[in-house]
Coordinates of C-alpha atoms and ligand atoms in Angstrom, one line a residue:
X1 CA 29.4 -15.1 5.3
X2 CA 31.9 -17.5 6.9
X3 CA 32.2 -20.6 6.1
X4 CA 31.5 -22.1 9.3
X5 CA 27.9 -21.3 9.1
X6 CA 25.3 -23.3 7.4
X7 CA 23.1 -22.6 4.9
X8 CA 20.2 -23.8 2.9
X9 CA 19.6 -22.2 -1.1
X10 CA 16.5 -23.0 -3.0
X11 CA 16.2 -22.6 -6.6
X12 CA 12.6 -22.1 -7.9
X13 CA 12.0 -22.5 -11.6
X14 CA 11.6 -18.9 -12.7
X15 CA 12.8 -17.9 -16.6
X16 CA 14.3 -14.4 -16.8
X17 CA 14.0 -12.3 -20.1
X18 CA 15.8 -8.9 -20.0
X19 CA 15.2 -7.5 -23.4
X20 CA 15.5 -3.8 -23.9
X21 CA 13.0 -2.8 -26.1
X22 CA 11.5 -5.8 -26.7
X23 CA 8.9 -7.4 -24.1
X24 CA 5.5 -6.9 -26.1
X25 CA 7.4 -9.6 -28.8
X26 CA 8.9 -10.9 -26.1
X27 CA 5.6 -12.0 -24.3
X28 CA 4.1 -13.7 -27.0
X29 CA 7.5 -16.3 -27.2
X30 CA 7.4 -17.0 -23.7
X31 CA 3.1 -18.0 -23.6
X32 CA 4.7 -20.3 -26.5
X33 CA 7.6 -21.8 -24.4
X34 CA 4.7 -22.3 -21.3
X35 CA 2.1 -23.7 -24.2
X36 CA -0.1 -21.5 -23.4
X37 CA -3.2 -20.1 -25.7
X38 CA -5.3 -18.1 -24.0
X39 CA -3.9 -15.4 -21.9
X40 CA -5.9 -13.0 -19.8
X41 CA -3.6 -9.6 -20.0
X42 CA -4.0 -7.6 -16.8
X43 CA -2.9 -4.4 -15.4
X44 CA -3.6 -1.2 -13.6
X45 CA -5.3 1.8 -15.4
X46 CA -1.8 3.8 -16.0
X47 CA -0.5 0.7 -17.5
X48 CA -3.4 0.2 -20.0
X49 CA -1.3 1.4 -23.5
X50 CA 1.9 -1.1 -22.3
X51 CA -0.5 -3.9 -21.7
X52 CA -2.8 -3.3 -24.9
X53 CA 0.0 -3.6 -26.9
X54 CA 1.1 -6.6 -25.2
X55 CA -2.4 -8.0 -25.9
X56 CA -2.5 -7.1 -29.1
X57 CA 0.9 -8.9 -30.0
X58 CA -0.5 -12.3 -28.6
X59 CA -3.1 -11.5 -31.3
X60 CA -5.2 -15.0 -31.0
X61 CA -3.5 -16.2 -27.9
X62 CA -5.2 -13.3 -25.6
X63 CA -8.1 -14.1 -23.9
X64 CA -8.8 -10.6 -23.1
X65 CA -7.7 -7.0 -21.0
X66 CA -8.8 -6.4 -17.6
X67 CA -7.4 -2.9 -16.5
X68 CA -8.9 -3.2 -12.7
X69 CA -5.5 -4.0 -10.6
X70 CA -5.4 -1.8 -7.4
X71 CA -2.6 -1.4 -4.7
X72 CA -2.8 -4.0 -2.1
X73 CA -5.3 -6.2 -4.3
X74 CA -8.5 -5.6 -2.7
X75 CA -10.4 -9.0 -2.2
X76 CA -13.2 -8.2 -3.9
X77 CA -11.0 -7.2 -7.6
X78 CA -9.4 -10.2 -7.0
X79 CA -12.8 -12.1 -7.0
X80 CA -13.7 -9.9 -9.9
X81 CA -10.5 -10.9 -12.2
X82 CA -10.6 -14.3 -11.3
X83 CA -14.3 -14.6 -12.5
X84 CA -13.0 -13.1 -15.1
X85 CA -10.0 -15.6 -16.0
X86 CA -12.7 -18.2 -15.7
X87 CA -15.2 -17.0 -18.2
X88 CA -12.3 -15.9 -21.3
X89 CA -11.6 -19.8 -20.4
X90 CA -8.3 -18.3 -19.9
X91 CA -4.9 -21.0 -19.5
X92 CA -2.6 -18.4 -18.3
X93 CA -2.3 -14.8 -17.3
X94 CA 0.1 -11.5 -18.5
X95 CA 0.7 -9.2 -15.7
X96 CA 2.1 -5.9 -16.8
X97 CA 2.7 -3.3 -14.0
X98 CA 4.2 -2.5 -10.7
X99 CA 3.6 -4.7 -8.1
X100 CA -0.1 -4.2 -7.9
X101 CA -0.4 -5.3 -11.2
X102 CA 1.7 -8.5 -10.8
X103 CA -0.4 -8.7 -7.0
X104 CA -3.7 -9.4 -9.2
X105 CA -1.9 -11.8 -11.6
X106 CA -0.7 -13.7 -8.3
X107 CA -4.5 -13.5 -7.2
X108 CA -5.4 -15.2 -10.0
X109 CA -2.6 -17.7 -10.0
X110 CA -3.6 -18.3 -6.4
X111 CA -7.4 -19.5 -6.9
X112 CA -7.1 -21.0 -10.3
X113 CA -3.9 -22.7 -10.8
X114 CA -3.2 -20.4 -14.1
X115 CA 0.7 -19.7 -14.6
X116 CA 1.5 -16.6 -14.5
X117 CA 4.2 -14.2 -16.9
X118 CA 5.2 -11.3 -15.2
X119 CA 6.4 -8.1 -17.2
X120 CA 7.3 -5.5 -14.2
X121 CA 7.1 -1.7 -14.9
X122 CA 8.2 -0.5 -11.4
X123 CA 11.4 -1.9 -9.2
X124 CA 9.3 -3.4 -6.2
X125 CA 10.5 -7.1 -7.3
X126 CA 7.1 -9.4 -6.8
X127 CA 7.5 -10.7 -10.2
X128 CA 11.3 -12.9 -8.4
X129 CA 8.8 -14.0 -5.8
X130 CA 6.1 -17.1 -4.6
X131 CA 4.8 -14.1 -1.6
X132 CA 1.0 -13.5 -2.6
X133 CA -0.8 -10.4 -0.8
X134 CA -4.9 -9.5 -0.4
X135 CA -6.6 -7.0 1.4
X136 CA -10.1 -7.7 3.1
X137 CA -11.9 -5.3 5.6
X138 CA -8.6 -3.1 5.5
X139 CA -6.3 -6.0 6.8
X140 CA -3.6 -7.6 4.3
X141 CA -2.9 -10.8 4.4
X142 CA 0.3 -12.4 2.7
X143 CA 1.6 -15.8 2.5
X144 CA 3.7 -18.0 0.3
X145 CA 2.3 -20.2 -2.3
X146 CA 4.8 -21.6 -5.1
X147 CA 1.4 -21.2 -7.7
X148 CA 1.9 -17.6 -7.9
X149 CA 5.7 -17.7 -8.6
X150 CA 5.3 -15.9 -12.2
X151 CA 7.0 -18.8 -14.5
X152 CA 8.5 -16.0 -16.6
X153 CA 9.9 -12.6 -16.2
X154 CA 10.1 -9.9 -19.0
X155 CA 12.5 -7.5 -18.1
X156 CA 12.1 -4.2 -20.4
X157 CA 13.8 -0.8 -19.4
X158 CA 11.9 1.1 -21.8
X159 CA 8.6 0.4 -19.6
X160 CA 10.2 2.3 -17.1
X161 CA 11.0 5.3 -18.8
X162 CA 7.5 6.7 -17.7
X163 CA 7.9 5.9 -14.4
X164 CA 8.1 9.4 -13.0
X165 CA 11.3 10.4 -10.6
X166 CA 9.8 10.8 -7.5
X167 CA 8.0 7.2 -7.9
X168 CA 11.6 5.5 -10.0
X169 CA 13.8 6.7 -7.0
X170 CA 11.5 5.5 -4.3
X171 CA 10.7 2.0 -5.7
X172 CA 14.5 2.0 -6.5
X173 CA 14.6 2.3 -2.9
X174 CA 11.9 0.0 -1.7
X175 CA 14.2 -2.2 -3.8
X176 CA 17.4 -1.7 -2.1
X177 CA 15.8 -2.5 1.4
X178 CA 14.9 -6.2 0.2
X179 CA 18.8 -6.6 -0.7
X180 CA 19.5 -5.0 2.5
X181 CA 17.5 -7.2 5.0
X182 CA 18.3 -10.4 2.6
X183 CA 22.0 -9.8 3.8
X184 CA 21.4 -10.6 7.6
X185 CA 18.1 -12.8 6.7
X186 CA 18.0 -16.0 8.8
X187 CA 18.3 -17.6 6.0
X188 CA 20.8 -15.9 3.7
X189 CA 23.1 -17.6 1.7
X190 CA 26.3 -17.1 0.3
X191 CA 24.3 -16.6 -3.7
X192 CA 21.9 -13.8 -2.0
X193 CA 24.6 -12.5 -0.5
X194 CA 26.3 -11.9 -3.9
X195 CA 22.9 -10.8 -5.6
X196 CA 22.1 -8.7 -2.8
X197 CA 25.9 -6.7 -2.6
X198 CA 25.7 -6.8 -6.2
X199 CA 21.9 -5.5 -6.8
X200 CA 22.7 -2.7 -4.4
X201 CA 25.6 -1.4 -5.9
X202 CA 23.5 -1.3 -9.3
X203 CA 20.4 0.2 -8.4
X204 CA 22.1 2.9 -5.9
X205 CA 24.6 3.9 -9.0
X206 CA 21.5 3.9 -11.1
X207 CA 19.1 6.0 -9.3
X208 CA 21.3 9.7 -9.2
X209 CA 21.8 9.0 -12.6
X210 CA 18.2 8.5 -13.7
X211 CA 17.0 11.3 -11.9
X212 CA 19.3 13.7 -13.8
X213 CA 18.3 12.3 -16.7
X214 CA 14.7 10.3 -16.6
X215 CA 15.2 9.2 -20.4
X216 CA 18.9 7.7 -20.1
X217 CA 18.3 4.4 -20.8
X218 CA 21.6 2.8 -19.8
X219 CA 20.6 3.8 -16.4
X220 CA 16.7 2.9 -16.6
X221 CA 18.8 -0.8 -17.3
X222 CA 20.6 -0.6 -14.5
X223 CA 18.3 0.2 -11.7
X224 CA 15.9 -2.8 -13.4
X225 CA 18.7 -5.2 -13.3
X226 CA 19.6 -3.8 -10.0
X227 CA 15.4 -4.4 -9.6
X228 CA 15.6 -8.2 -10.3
X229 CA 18.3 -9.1 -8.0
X230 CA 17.1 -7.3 -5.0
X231 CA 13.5 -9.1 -5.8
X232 CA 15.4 -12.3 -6.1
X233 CA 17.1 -11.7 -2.8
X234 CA 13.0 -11.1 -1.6
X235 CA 11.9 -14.2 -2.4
X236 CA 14.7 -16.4 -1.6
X237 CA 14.7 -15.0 2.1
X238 CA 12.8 -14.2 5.4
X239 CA 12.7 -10.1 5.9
X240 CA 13.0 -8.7 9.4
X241 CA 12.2 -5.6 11.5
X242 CA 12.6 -3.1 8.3
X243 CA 9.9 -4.3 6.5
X244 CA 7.5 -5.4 9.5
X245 CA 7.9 -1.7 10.0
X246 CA 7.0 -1.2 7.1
X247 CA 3.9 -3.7 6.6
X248 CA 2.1 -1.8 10.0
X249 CA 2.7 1.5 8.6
X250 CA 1.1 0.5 5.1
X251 CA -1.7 -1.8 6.5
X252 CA -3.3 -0.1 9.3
X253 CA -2.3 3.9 8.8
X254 CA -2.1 3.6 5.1
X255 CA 1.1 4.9 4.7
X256 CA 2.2 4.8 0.7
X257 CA 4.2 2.1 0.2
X258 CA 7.5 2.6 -1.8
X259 CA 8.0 5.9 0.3
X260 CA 7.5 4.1 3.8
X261 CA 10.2 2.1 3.0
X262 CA 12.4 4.8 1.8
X263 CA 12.0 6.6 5.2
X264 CA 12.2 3.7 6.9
X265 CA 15.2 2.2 5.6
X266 CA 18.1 3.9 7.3
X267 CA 16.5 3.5 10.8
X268 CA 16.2 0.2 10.3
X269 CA 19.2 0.0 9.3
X270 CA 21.2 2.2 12.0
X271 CA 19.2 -0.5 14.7
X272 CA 20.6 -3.3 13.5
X273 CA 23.9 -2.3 12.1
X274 CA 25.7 -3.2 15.2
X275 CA 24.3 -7.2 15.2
X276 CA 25.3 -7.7 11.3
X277 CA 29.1 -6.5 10.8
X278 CA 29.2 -9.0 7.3
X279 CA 25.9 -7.3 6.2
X280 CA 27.4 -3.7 6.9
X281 CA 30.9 -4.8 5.2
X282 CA 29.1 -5.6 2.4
X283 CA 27.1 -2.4 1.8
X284 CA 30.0 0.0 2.9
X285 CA 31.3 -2.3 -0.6
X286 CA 28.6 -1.8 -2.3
X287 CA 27.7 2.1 -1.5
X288 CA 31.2 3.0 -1.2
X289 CA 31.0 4.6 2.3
X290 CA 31.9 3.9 5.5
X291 CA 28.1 4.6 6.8
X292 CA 25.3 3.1 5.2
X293 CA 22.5 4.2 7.3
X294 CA 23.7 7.8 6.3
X295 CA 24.7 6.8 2.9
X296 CA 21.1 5.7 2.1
X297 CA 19.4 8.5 3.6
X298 CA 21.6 11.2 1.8
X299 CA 20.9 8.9 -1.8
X300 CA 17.3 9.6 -0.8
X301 CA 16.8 13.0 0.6
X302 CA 18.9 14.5 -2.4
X303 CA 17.3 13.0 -4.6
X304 CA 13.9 14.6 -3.3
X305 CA 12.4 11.7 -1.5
X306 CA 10.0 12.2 1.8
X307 CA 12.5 12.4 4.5
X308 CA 10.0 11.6 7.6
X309 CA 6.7 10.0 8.5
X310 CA 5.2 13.1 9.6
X311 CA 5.8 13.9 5.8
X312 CA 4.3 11.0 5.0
X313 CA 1.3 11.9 6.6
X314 CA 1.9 9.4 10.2
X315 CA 0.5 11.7 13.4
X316 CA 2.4 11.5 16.7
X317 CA 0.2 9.6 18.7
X318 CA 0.7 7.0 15.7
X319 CA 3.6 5.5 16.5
X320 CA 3.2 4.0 20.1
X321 CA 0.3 1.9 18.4
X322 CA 2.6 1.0 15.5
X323 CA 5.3 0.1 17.9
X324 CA 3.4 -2.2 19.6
X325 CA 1.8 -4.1 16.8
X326 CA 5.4 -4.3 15.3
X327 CA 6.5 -5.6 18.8
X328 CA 3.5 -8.1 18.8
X329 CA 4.1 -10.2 15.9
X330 CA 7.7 -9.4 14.9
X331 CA 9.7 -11.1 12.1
X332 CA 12.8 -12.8 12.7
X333 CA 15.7 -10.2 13.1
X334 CA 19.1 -9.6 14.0
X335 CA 18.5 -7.6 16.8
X336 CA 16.2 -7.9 19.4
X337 CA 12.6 -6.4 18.8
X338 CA 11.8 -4.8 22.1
X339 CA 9.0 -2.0 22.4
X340 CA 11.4 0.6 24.0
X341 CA 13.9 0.3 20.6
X342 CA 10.8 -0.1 18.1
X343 CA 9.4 3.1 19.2
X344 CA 13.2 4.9 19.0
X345 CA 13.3 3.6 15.5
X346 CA 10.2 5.1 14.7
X347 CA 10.3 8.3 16.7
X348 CA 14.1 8.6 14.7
X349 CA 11.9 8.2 11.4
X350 CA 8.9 10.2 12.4
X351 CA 11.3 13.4 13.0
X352 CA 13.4 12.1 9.9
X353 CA 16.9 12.5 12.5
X354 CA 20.4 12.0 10.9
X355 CA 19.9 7.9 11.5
X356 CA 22.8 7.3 14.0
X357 CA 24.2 3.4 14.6
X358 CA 24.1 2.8 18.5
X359 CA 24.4 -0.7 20.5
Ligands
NAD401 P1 2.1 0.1 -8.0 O1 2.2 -1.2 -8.8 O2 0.9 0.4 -7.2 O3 2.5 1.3 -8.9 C1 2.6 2.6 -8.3 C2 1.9 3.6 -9.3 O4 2.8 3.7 -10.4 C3 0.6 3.1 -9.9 O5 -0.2 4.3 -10.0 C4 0.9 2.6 -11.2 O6 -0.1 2.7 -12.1 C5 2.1 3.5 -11.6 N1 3.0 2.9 -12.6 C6 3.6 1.6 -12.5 N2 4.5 1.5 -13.5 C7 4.5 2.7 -14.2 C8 5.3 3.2 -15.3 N3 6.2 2.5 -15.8 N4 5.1 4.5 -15.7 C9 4.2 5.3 -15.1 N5 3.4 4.8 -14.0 C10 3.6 3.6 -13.6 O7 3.3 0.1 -6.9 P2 4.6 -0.8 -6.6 O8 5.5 0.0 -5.7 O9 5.2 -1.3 -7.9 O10 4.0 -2.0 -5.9 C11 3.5 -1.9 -4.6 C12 2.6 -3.1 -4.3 O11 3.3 -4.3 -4.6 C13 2.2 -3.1 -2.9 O12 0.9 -3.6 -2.7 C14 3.2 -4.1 -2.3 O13 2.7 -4.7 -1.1 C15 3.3 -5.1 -3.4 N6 4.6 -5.9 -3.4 C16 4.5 -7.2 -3.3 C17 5.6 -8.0 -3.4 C18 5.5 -9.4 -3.3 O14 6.5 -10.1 -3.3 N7 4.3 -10.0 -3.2 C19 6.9 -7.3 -3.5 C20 6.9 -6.0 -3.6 C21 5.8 -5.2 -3.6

């Protein structure tokens, strides 16, 4: 960032907790701090001990347990939780999860108003941002809506101890790629530039040590806190080609989401390395390397991560379809977005190449 460029930075009111150990007390203080009495809990079915327990330290204060969040919040359990939220008479809402569970508290938040407490179990980062998401008919549709910015965060690295390797280091990564994009974002700013550099370096130096040892919680704390600053980076900024890549390969060939992105990434990357030279200055900082494309891709694949969409399931004849519908709607990005360097992003990814940086 010089300082000859302008730049806009909006605060929303969101109140982080990072308490090791603690959240299900945790929870209960913050529904006080909001006023709050009547809390419908909800969560997916793996989270269902983690959110019970939650529940059962709001004692009086819950207004019940709804264990029906799915990826992608299908329209019709959204319409289903909401109807429930209505008749507990519920005044708020406790979403405990990844970011399908924190997807159906922002559901909720979205038709009703409630405000929403957010106590993550994965790295995706929704729980830093107002970006709401529902599926209908197999189509996703997302906006922004500051209702379903959760008013309160509970960080706890002990809920991710669970979270099984293949899944932490792939949502670690699906992390990193918000801090990445937020670095050339249209509208970065010299604060997400720091949180990005800075969420980067924490969660890349996090995830090799986690791996080796699933249970060392020092690390577990560091690819969380690495978590919350790459979500804040998320919601504070517009993403680009990366994850419109990403968002056609999810929503119309149902490509798994924190494992999309981790393929993706260094492609994405290697395109528009050439257009962002502060963006790639500060990541060579932050991974220590001279080539972050490679870099990320090596953090990845030796860690045991897919390395290709045709692992990921994606068929040949997929990707001049997803190339155009990237090229037909693209988000803002660095580089231009032309169907010709689309589809050499994706054929790059689809063979899961070295990722080379070319203007
Ligand atoms: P997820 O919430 O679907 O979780 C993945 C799997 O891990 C699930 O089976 C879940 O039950 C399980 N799980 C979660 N935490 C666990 C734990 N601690 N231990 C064991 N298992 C655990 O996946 P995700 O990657 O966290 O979130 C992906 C969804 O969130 C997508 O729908 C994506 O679009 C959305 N998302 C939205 C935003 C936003 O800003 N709105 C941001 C990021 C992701």
């Amino acid at each position: 960032m010089t300082f000859s460029a302008d730049f806009v930075h909006e605060t929303r009111p969101v109140r982080v907790v990072f308490r090791p150990g603690a959240s299900v007390t945790a929870v209960p203080d913050e529904a006080r701090r909001l006023g709050l009495r009547r809390l419908l809990v909800v969560c997916g079915r793996r989270g269902e001990s983690v959110a019970r327990a939650v529940a059962e330290a709001l004692g009086d204060a819950c207004a019940g347990l709804h264990a029906e969040a799915r990826m992608h919040v299908p329209v019709e359990v959204a319409d289903r939780a909401v109807a429930v939220a209505r008749e507990a008479g519920a005044d708020g809402c406790v979403a405990v999860g990844g970011g399908s569970a924190i997807g159906l508290g922002k559901a909720i938040a979205l038709r009703t108003g409630l405000p929403l407490i957010a106590v993550p179990s994965t790295y995706a980062g929704s729980e830093m941002t107002p970006v709401w998401g529902l599926t209908e008919g197999g189509v996703k549709r997302t906006g922004r809506d500051p209702v379903v910015q959760p008013r309160s965060v509970v960080y706890d690295p002990e809920l991710t101890l669970s979270l099984p390797v293949p899944l932490s280091v792939t949502s670690g990564i699906n992390a990193l790629a918000h801090a990445v994009e937020a670095l050339y974002a249209p509208d970065t700013s010299p604060l997400v530039s720091l949180m990005a550099e800075e969420g980067i370096r924490a969660m890349a130096g996090a995830l090799p040590r986690l791996a080796a040892e699933p249970a060392d919680l020092d690390a577990r704390g560091r690819a969380l806190y690495g978590a919350w600053l790459c979500g804040a980076c998320l919601g504070a900024t517009t993403m680009g080609l990366h994850h419109k890549l990403c968002h056609v390969l999810g929503g119309t060939f149902g490509l798994p989401h924190a494992e999309t992105h981790t393929v993706m990434l260094p492609y994405a990357l290697a395109y528009n390395a050439p257009a962002v030279p502060q963006a790639m200055a500060a990541l060579h900082r932050a991974l220590d390397t001279r080539d972050a494309p490679r870099a990320l891709r090596d953090l990845s694949v030796h860690l045991g991560a897919p390395r290709s969409l045709a692992e990921l399931g994606l068929k040949e004849g997929d990707l001049t379809v997803a190339a155009e519908q990237v090229t037909g709607r693209p988000y803002a990005n660095p580089r231009p977005v032309t169907a010709e360097a689309v589809l050499g992003v994706l054929r790059a990814a689809y063979a899961g190449r070295e990722p080379s940086v070319s203007s």
